[in-house]
Amino acid sequence: MSDYRFAGDEVRNAPPHDHAVHVYADDFALNQELNRFVGDGVVLGESVIVVASSDHRESLAAWRDALPAGDTESLLLIDAAETLETFMVAGRPDPAPSST
């Protein structure tokens, strides 16, 4: 049995307000899990935040159509590269707290 199956089951059965971090070897498996995870959250009316590359954000953008009209906060798709730039110094996380 693969570790992926165990980790996936663990995430699906996680209590509300938890988060999950997974590492995938290929984009197909990642996109399947992302779409399932986001879809579950949207259907349940939960807020979902995804920090991902542009390709992965594009694969999830269709879920915005499933949101109630005018809902712009339940699904946040954030650019990973831009986010990393906010706290990286010389290619490493900056240990000093941000002043902004």
Tab-separated table of C-alpha atoms in Angstrom, residues 31 35 52-64 77:
chain	number	residue	atom	x	y	z
A	31	ASN	CA	-4.330	18.190	-9.971
A	35	ASN	CA	-9.640	19.507	-7.517
A	52	ALA	CA	0.106	27.360	-6.149
A	53	SER	CA	1.782	27.966	-9.508
A	54	SER	CA	-0.195	29.625	-12.291
A	55	ASP	CA	-0.806	26.279	-14.062
A	56	HIS	CA	-2.287	24.744	-10.932
A	57	ARG	CA	-4.371	27.835	-10.165
A	58	GLU	CA	-5.755	27.741	-13.721
A	59	SER	CA	-6.852	24.119	-13.238
A	60	LEU	CA	-8.863	25.219	-10.175
A	61	ALA	CA	-10.353	28.440	-11.519
A	62	ALA	CA	-13.510	26.680	-12.751
A	63	TRP	CA	-14.523	26.122	-9.130
A	64	ARG	CA	-15.204	29.855	-8.880
A	77	LEU	CA	-6.057	31.167	-5.390
